[in-house]
PDB file of C-alpha atoms in Angstrom:
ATOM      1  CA  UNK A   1      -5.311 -10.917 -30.353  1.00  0.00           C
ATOM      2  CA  UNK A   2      -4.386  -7.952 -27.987  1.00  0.00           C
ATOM      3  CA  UNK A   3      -3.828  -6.839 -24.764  1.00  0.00           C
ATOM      4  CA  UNK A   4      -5.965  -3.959 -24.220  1.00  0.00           C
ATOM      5  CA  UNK A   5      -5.378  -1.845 -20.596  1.00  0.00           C
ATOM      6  CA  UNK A   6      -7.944   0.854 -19.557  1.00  0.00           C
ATOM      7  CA  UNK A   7      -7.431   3.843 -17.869  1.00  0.00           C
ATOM      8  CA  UNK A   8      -8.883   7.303 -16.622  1.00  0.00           C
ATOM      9  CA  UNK A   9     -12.335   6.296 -14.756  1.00  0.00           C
ATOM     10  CA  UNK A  10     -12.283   8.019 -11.544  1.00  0.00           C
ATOM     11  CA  UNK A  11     -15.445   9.351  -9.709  1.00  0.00           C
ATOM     12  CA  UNK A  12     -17.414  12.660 -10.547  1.00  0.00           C
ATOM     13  CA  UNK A  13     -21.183  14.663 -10.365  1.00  0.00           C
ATOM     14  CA  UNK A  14     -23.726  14.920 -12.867  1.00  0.00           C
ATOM     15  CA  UNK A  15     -22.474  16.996 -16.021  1.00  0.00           C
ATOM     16  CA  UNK A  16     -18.828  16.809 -15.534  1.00  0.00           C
ATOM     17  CA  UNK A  17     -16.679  15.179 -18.038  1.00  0.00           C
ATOM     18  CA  UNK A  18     -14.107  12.391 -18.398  1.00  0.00           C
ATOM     19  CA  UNK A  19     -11.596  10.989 -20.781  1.00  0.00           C
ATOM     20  CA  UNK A  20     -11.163   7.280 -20.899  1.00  0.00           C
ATOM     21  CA  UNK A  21      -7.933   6.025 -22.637  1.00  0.00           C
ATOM     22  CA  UNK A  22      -7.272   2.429 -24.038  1.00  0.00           C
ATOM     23  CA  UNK A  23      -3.503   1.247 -25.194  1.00  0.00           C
ATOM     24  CA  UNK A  24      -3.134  -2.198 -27.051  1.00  0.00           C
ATOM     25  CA  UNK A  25      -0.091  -4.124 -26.488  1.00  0.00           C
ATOM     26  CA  UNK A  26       0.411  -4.506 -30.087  1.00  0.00           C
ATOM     27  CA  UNK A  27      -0.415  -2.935 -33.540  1.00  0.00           C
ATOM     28  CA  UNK A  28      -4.173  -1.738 -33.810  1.00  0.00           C
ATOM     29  CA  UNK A  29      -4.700  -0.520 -37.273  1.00  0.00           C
ATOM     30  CA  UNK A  30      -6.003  -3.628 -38.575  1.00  0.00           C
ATOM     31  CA  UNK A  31      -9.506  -4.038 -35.899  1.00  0.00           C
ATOM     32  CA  UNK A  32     -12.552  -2.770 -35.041  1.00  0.00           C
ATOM     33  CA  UNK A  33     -12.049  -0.940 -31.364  1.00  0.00           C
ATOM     34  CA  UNK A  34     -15.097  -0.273 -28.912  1.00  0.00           C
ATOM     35  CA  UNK A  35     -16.429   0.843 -25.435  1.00  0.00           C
ATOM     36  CA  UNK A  36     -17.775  -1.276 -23.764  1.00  0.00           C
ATOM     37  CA  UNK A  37     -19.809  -1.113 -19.824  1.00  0.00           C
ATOM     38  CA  UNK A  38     -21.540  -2.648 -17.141  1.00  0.00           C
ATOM     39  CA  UNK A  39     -23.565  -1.098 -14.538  1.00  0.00           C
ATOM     40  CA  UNK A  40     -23.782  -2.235 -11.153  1.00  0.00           C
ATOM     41  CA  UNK A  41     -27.038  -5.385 -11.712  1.00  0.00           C
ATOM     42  CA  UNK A  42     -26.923  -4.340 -15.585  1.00  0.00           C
ATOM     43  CA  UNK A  43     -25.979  -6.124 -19.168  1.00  0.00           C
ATOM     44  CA  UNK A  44     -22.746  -5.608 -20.688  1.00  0.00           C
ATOM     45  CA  UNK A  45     -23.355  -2.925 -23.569  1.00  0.00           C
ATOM     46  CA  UNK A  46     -21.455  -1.230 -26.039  1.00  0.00           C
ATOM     47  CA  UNK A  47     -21.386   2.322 -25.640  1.00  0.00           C
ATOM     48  CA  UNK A  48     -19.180   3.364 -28.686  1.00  0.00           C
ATOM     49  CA  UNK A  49     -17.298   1.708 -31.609  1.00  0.00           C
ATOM     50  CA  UNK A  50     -14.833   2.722 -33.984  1.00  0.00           C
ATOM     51  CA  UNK A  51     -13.890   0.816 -37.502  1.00  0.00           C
ATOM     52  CA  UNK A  52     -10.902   0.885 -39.120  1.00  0.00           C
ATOM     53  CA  UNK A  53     -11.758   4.077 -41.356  1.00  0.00           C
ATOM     54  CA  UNK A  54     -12.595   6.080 -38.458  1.00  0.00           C
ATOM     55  CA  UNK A  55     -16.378   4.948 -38.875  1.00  0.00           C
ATOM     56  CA  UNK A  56     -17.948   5.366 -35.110  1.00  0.00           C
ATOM     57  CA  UNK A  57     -21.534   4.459 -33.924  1.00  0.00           C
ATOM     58  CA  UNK A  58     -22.513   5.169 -30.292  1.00  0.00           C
ATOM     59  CA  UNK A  59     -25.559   3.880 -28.167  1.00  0.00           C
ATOM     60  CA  UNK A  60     -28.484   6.020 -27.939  1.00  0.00           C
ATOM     61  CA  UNK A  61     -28.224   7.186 -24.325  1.00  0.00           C
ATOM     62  CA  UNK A  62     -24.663   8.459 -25.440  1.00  0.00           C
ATOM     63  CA  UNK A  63     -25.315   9.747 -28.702  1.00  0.00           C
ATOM     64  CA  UNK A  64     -24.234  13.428 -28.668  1.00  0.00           C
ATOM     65  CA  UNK A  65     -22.308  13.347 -25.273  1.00  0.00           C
ATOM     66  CA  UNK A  66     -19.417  11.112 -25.544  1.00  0.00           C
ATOM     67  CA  UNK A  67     -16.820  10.747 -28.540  1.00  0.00           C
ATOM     68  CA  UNK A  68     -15.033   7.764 -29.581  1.00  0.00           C
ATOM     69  CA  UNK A  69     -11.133   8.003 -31.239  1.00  0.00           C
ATOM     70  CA  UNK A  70      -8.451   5.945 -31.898  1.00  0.00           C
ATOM     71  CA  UNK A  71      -4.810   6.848 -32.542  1.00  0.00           C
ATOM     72  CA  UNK A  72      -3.293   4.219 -34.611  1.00  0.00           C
ATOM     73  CA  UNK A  73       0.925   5.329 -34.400  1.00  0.00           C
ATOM     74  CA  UNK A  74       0.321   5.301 -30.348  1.00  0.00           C
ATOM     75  CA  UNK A  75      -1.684   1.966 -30.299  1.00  0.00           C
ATOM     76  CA  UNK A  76      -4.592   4.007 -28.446  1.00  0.00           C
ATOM     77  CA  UNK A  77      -8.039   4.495 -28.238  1.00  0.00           C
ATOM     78  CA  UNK A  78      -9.967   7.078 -26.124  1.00  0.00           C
ATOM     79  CA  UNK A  79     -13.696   8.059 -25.050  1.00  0.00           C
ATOM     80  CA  UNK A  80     -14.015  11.589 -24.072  1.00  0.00           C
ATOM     81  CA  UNK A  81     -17.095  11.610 -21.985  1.00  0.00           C
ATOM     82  CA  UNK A  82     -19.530  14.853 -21.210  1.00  0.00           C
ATOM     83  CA  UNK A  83     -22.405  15.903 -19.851  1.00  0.00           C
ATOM     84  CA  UNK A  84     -22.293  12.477 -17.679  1.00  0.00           C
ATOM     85  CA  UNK A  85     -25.149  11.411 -15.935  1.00  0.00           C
ATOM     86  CA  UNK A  86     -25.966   9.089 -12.588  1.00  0.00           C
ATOM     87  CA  UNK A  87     -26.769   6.003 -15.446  1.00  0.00           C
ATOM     88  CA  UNK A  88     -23.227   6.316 -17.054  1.00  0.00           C
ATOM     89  CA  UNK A  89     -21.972   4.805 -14.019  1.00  0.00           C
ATOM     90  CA  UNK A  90     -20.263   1.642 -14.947  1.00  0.00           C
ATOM     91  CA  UNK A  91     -16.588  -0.427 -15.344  1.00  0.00           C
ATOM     92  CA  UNK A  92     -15.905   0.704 -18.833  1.00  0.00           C
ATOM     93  CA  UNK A  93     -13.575  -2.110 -20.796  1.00  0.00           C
ATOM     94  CA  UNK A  94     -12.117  -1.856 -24.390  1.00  0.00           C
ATOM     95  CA  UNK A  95     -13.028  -4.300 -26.818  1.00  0.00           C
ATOM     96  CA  UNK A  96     -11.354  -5.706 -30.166  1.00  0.00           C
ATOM     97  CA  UNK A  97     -12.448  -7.604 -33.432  1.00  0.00           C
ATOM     98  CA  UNK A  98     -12.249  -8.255 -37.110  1.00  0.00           C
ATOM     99  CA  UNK A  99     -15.505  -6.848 -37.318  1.00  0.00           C
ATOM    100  CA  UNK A 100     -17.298  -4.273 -35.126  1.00  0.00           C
ATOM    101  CA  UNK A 101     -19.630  -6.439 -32.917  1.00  0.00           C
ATOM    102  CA  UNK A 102     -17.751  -9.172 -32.753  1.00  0.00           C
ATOM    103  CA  UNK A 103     -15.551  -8.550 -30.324  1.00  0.00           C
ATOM    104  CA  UNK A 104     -13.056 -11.021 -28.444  1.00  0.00           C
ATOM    105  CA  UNK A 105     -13.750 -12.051 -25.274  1.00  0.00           C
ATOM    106  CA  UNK A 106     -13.394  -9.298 -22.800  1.00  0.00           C
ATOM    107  CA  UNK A 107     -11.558 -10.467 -20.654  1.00  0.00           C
ATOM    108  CA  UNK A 108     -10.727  -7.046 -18.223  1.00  0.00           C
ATOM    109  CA  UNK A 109     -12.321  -5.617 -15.253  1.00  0.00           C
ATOM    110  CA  UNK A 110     -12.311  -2.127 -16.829  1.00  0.00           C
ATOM    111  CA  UNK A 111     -11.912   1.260 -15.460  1.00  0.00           C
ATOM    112  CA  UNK A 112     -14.501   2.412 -12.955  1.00  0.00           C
ATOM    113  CA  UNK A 113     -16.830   5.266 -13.680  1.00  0.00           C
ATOM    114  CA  UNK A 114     -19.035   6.586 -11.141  1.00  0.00           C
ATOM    115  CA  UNK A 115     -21.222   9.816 -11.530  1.00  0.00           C
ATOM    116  CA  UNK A 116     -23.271  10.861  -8.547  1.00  0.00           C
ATOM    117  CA  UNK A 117     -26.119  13.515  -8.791  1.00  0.00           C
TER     118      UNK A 117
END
């Protein structure tokens, strides 16, 4: 398994933009990266995954606003965010599997988000 370590949440209004980053302590070629977040009194969701051939699905509140990469010779994975809303608010954590869905524990606080209106 990896390390994964967030970065780049920070707080912003309604219909600015963001770009998360995500660097893995190790090699990241081999596993299904995603995005995951929690609102404040909210399930855990996934917000955006990305397979090993570049393959990405994305929620549906997300779909068309935010864009999920990876970067597989700098161990990274990012999430540029736009158009953000008040309900994107949320500690955004990276997750890692074999398969996309089946992530390993997530074990990190995240990066905060916070979008006011």
């Amino acid at each position: 398994r990896l390390q994964l370590t967030e970065s780049g949440g920070a707080s912003v209004r309604s219909g600015e933009s963001l770009r998360l980053s995500c660097t893995a302590s190790g090699d990241i070629s081999a596993y299904c990266l995603g995005w995951v977040r929690r609102g404040e009194g909210k399930e855990r969701e996934a917000v955006a995954t990305i397979g090993t051939d570049g393959t990405t699905t994305y929620a549906p509140s997300v779909k068309g606003r935010f864009s999920v990469s990876r970067d597989n010779d700098q161990n990274s994975m990012f999430l540029e965010m736009s158009s953000l809303q008040p309900n994107d608010t949320g500690a955004y954590a990276c997750a890692h599997g074999l398969l996309c869905g089946s992530w390993y524990p997530v074990v990190n606080q995240g990066t905060q988000v916070t979008v006011s209106s």
